[in-house]
Short mmCIF file of C-alpha atoms (C1' of nucleotides) in Angstrom, two decimals:
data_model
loop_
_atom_site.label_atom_id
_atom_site.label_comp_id
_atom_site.label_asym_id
_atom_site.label_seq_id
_atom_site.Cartn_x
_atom_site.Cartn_y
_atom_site.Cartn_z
CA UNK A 1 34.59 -6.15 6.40
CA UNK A 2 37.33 -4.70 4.41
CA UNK A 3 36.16 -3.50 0.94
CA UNK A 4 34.04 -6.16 -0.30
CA UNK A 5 35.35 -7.17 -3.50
CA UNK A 6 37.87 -5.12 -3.99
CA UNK A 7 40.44 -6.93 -5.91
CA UNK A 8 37.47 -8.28 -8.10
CA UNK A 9 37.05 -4.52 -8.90
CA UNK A 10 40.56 -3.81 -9.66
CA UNK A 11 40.59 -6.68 -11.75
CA UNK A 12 37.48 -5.56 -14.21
CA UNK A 13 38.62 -2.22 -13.61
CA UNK A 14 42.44 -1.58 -13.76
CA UNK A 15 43.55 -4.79 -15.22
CA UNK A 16 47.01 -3.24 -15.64
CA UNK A 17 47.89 -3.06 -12.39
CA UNK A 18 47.60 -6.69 -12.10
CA UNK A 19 50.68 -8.83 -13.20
CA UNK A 20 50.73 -12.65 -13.26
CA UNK A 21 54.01 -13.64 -11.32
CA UNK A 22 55.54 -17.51 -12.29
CA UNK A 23 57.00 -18.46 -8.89
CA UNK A 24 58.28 -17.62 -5.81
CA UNK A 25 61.52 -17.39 -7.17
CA UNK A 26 60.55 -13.98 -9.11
CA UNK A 27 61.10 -12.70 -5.09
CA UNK A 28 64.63 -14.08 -4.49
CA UNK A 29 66.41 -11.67 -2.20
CA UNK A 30 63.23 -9.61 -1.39
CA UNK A 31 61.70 -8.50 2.12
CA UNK A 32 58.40 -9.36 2.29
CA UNK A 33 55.89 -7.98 5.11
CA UNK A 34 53.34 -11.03 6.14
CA UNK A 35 50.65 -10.58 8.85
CA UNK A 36 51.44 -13.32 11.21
CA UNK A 37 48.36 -13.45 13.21
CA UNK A 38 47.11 -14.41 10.28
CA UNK A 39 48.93 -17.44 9.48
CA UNK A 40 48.93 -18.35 12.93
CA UNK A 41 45.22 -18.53 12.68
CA UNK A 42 45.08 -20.76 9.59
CA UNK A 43 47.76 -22.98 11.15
CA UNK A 44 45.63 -23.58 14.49
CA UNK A 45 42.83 -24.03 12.01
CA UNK A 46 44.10 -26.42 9.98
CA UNK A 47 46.69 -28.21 11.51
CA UNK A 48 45.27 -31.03 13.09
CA UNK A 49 44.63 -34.88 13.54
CA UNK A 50 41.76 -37.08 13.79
CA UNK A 51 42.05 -38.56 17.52
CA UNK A 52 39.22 -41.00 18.36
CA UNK A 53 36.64 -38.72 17.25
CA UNK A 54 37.77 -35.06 18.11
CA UNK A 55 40.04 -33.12 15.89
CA UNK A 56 42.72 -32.00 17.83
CA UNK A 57 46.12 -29.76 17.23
CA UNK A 58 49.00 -31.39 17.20
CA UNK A 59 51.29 -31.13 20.79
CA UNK A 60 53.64 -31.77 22.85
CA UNK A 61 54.49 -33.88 26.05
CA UNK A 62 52.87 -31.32 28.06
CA UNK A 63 49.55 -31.44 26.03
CA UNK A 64 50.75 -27.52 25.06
CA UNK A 65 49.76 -27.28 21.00
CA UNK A 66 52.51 -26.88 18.66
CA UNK A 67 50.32 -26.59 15.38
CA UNK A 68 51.32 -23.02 14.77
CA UNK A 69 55.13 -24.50 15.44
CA UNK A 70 55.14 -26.62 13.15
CA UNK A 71 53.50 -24.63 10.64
CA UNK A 72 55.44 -21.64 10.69
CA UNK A 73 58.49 -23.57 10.50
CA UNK A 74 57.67 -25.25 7.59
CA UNK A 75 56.52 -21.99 5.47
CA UNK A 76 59.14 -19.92 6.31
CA UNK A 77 61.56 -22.58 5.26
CA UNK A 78 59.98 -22.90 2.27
CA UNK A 79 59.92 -19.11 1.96
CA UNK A 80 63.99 -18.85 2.93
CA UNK A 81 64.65 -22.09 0.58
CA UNK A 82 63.71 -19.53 -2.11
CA UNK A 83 65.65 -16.35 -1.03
CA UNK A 84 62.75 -14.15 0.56
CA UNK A 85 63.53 -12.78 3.43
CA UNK A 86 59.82 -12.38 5.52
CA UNK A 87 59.06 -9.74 8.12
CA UNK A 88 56.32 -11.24 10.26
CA UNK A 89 53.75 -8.55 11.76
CA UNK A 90 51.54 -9.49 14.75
CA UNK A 91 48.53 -7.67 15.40
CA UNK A 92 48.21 -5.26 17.90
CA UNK A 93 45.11 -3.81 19.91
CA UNK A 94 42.58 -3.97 17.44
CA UNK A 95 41.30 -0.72 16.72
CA UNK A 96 37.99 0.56 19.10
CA UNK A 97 36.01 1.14 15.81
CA UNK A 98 36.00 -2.72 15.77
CA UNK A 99 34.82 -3.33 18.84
CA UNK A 100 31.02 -3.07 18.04
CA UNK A 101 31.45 -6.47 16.66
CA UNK A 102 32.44 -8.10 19.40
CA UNK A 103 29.19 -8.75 20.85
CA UNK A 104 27.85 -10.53 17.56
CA UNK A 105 30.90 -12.60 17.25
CA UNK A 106 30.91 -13.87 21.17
CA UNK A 107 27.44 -15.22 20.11
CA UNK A 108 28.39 -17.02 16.97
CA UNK A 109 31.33 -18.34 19.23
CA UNK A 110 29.03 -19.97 21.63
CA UNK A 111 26.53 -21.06 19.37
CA UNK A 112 29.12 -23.10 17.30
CA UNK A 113 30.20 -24.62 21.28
CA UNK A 114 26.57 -25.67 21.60
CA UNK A 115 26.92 -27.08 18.23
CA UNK A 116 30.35 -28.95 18.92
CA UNK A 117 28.66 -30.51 21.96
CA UNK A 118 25.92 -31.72 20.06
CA UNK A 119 27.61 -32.83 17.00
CA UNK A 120 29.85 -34.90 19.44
CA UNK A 121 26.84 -36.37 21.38
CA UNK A 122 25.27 -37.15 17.61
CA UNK A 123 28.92 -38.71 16.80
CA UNK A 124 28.89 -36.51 13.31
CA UNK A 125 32.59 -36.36 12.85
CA UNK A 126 31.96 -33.63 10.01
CA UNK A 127 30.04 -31.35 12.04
CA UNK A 128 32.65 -31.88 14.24
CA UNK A 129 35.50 -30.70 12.22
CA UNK A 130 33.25 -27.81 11.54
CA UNK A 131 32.52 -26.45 14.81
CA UNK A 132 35.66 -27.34 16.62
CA UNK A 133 37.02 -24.84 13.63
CA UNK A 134 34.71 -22.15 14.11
CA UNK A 135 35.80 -22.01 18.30
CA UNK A 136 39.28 -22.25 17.37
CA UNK A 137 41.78 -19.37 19.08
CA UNK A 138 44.89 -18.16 18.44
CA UNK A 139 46.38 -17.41 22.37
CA UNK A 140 48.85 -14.47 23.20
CA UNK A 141 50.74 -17.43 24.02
CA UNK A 142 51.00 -18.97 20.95
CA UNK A 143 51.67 -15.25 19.22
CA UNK A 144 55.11 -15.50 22.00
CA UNK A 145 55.66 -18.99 21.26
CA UNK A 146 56.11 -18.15 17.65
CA UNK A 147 57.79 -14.80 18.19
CA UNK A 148 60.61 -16.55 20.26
CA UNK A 149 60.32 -19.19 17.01
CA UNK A 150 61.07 -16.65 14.74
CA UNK A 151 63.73 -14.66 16.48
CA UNK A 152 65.94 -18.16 16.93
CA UNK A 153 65.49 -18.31 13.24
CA UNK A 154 67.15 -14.84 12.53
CA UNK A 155 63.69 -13.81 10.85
CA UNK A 156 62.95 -10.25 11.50
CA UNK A 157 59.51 -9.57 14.15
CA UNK A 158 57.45 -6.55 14.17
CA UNK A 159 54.93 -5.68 16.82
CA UNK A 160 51.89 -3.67 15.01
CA UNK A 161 50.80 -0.83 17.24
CA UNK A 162 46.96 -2.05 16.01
CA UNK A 163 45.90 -4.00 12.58
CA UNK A 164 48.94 -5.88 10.44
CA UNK A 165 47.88 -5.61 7.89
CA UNK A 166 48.49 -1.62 8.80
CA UNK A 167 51.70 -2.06 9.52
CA UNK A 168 52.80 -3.95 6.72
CA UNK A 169 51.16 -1.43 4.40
CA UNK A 170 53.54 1.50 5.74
CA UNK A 171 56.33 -0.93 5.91
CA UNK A 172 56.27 -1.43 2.06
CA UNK A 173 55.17 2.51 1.80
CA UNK A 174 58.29 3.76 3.75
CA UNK A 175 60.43 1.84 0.98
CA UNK A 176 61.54 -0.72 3.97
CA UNK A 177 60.28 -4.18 2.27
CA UNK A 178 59.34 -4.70 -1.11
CA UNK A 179 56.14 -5.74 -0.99
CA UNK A 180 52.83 -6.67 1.55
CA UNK A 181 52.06 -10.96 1.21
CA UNK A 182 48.49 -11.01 2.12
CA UNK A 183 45.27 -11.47 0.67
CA UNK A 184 43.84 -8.22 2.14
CA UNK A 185 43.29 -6.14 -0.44
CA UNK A 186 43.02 -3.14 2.38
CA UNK A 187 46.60 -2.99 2.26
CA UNK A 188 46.43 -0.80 -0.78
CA UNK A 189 44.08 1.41 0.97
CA UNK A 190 46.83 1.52 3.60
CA UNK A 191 49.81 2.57 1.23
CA UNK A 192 51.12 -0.35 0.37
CA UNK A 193 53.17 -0.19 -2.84
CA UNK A 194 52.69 -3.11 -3.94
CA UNK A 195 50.66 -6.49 -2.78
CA UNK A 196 51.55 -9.90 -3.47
CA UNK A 197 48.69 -12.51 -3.31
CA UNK A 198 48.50 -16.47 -2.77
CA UNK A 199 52.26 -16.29 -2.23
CA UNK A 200 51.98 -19.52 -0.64
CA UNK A 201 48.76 -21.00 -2.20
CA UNK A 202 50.10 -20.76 -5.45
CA UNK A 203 52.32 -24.37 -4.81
CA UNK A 204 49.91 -26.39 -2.87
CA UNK A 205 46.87 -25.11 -4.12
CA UNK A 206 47.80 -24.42 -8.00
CA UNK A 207 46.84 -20.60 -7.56
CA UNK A 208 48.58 -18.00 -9.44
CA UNK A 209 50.52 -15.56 -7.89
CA UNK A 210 48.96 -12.12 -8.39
CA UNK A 211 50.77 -8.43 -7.90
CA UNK A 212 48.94 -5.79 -7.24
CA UNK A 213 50.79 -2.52 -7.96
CA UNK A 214 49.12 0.82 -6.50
CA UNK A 215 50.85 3.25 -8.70
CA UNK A 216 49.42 1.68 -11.43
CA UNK A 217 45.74 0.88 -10.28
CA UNK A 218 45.61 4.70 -9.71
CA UNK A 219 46.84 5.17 -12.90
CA UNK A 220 44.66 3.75 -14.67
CA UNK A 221 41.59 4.43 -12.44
CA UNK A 222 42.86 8.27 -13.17
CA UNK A 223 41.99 9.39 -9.73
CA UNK A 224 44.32 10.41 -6.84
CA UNK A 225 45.74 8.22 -3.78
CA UNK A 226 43.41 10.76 -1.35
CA UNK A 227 40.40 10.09 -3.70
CA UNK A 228 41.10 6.25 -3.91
CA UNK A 229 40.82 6.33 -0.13
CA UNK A 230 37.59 8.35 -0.63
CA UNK A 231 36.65 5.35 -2.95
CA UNK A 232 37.27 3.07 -0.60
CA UNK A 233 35.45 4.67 2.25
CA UNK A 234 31.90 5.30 -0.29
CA UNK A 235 32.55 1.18 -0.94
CA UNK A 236 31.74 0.44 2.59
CA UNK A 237 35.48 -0.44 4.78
CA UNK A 238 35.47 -1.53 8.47
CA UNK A 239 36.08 1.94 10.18
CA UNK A 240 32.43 3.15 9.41
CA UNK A 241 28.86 2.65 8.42
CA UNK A 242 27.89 1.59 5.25
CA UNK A 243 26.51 3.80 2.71
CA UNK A 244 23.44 2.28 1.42
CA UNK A 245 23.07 1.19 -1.91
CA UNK A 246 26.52 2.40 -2.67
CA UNK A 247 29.27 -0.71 -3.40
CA UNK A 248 32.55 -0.17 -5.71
CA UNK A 249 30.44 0.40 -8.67
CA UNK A 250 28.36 3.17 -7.40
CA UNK A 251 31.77 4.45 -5.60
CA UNK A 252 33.82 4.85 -8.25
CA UNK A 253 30.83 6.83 -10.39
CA UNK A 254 30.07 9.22 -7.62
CA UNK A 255 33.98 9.62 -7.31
CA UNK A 256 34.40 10.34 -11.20
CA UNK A 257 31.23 12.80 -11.05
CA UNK A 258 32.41 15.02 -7.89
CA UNK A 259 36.31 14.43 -7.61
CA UNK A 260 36.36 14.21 -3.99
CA UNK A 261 34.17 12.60 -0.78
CA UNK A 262 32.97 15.61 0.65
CA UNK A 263 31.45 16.86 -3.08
CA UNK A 264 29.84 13.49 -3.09
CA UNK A 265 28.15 13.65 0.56
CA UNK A 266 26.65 16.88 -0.30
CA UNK A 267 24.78 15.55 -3.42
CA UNK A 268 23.21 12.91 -1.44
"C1'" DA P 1 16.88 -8.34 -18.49
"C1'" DC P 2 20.50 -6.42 -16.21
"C1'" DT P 3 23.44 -4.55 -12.47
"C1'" DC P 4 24.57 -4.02 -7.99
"C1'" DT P 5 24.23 -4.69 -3.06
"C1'" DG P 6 23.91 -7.30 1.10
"C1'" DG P 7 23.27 -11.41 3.67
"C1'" DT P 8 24.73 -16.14 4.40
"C1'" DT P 9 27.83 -19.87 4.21
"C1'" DC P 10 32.15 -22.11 3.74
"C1'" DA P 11 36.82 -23.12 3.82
"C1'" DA P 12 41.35 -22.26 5.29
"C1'" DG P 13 49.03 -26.05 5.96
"C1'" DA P 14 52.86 -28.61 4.34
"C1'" DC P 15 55.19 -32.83 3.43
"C1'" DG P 16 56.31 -37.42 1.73
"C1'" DC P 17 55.26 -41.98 0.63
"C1'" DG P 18 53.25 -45.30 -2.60
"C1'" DT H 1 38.22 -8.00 31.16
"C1'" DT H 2 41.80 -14.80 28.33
"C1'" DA H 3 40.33 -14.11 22.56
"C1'" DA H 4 37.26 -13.64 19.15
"C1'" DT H 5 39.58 -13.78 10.58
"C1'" DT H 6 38.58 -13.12 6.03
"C1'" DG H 7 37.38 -13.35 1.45
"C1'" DA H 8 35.09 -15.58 -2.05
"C1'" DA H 9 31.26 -17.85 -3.77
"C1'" DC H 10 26.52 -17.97 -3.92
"C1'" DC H 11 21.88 -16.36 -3.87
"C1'" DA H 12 18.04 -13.29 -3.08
"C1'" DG H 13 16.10 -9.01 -3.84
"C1'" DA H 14 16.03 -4.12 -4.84
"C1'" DG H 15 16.76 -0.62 -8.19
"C1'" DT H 16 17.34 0.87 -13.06
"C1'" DC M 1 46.81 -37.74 -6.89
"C1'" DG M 2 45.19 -39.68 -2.28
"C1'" DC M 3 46.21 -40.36 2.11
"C1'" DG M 4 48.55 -40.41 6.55
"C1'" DT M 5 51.71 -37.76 9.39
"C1'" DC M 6 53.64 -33.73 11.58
"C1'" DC M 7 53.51 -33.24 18.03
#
DNA sequence: ACTCTGGTTCAAGACGCG
DNA sequence: TTAATTGAACCAGAGT
DNA sequence: CGCGTCC
């Protein structure tokens, strides 16, 4: 799903358009689109507490969980104690192109239930952990719980019309925030500007900040937004079938040899 | 021997105290 | 008709 | 840094 190592590719291949960033601070005063469904789904994920022998999220009175509460409160604090201003973006519909997976994923889902019940039963608390993970959700409610968080806050929501990460791409495209904080590298196929990774992993995590700017990865790639697209496609993205044997490598070649997607098709 | 793809597996927050 | 990620690291195997 | 807590 997405491109398959794409920033590993832009890295060999257009180190230039790759600049090492200290610290937050460098972003004082800046907008910065973040996919909040995202997040949401690492907090649920992660946020949790060893309770005689299940892992649950943290909640409150009512037994309601408050994991992705607490945990966007605490980053965007964070974020705000250093001057960026963050423009959450929750996911929309996802696209019908993605649908095809669903079936695949529902039975992953249930076999990691079956394996939850039986790592319980076997009192393995790591297996536990792992499977409770893997059936993990992230509710409408919880996306409205977090909304109504954010608006209290004075932090800027946007509803996605389909993917975030989408929508954060044309947000930093139409010149409206400075730059997309995720660590999807489709982003750039979407437009965006310029990409900011391990924004927040950089502290806790002692990863470096990375930016990622397009202008330049096209520069020095020498090819065309519409034929970095092309690229992109001939690597293999969500929206279609694989080509086979054909990964960034290959892509890039066949893109250099014929200048455009549709040349390419016809020589195959 | 080397390169590349493709499948599988895994891990994923933030804070403060001592 | 609830809600269903994602990328990176690793390894196997095909192609050159 | 390791570990417990956050609700």
């Amino acid at each position: 799903m997405g491109i398959k190592g794409l920033m590993k590719f832009l890295q060999d291949a257009a180190p230039k358009a790759i600049r090492e960033i200290d610290s937050q601070q460098a972003y004082t005063g800046r907008l910065m689109a973040i996919d909040a469904s995202m997040c949401l789904y690492q907090f649920m994920i992660m946020i949790r507490e060893n309770r005689s022998g299940s892992y649950q999220n943290l909640t409150n009175a009512e037994g309601q969980e408050t994991s992705h509460i607490v945990g966007m409160l605490s980053r965007t604090i964070r974020l705000m104690e250093n001057g960026i201003k963050p423009v959450y973006v929750f996911d929309g519909k996802p696209p019908e192109l993605k649908l095809g997976e669903l079936a695949a994923r529902r039975q992953k889902r249930e076999q990691a239930e079956a394996n939850l019940q039986a790592a319980v039963e076997a009192g393995n608390a790591e297996e536990v952990l792992k499977s409770t993970k893997m059936t993990t959700r992230v509710t409408k409610e919880h996306n409205e719980q977090t909304k109504t968080l954010l608006g209290l806050m004075g932090v800027p929501v946007v509803d996605a019309p389909s993917e975030a990460e989408a929508t954060c791409a044309a947000l930093c495209r139409d010149g409206k925030v400075y730059a997309a904080a995720t660590e999807d590298a489709d982003c750039l196929t979407f437009g965006t500007k310029v990409l900011v990774r391990n924004l927040m992993a950089a502290e806790s995590q002692k990863k470096q900040i990375l930016e990622v700017s397009l202008e330049r990865a096209l520069e020095q790639l020498n090819i065309s937004m519409d034929q970095f697209i092309d690229f992109c496609i001939l690597s293999g993205c969500d929206y279609c079938d694989t080509l086979k044997g054909v990964g960034p490598s290959t892509a890039i070649k066949l893109l250099m040899q014929h200048g455009t997607i549709e040349k390419v098709i016809e020589e195959l």
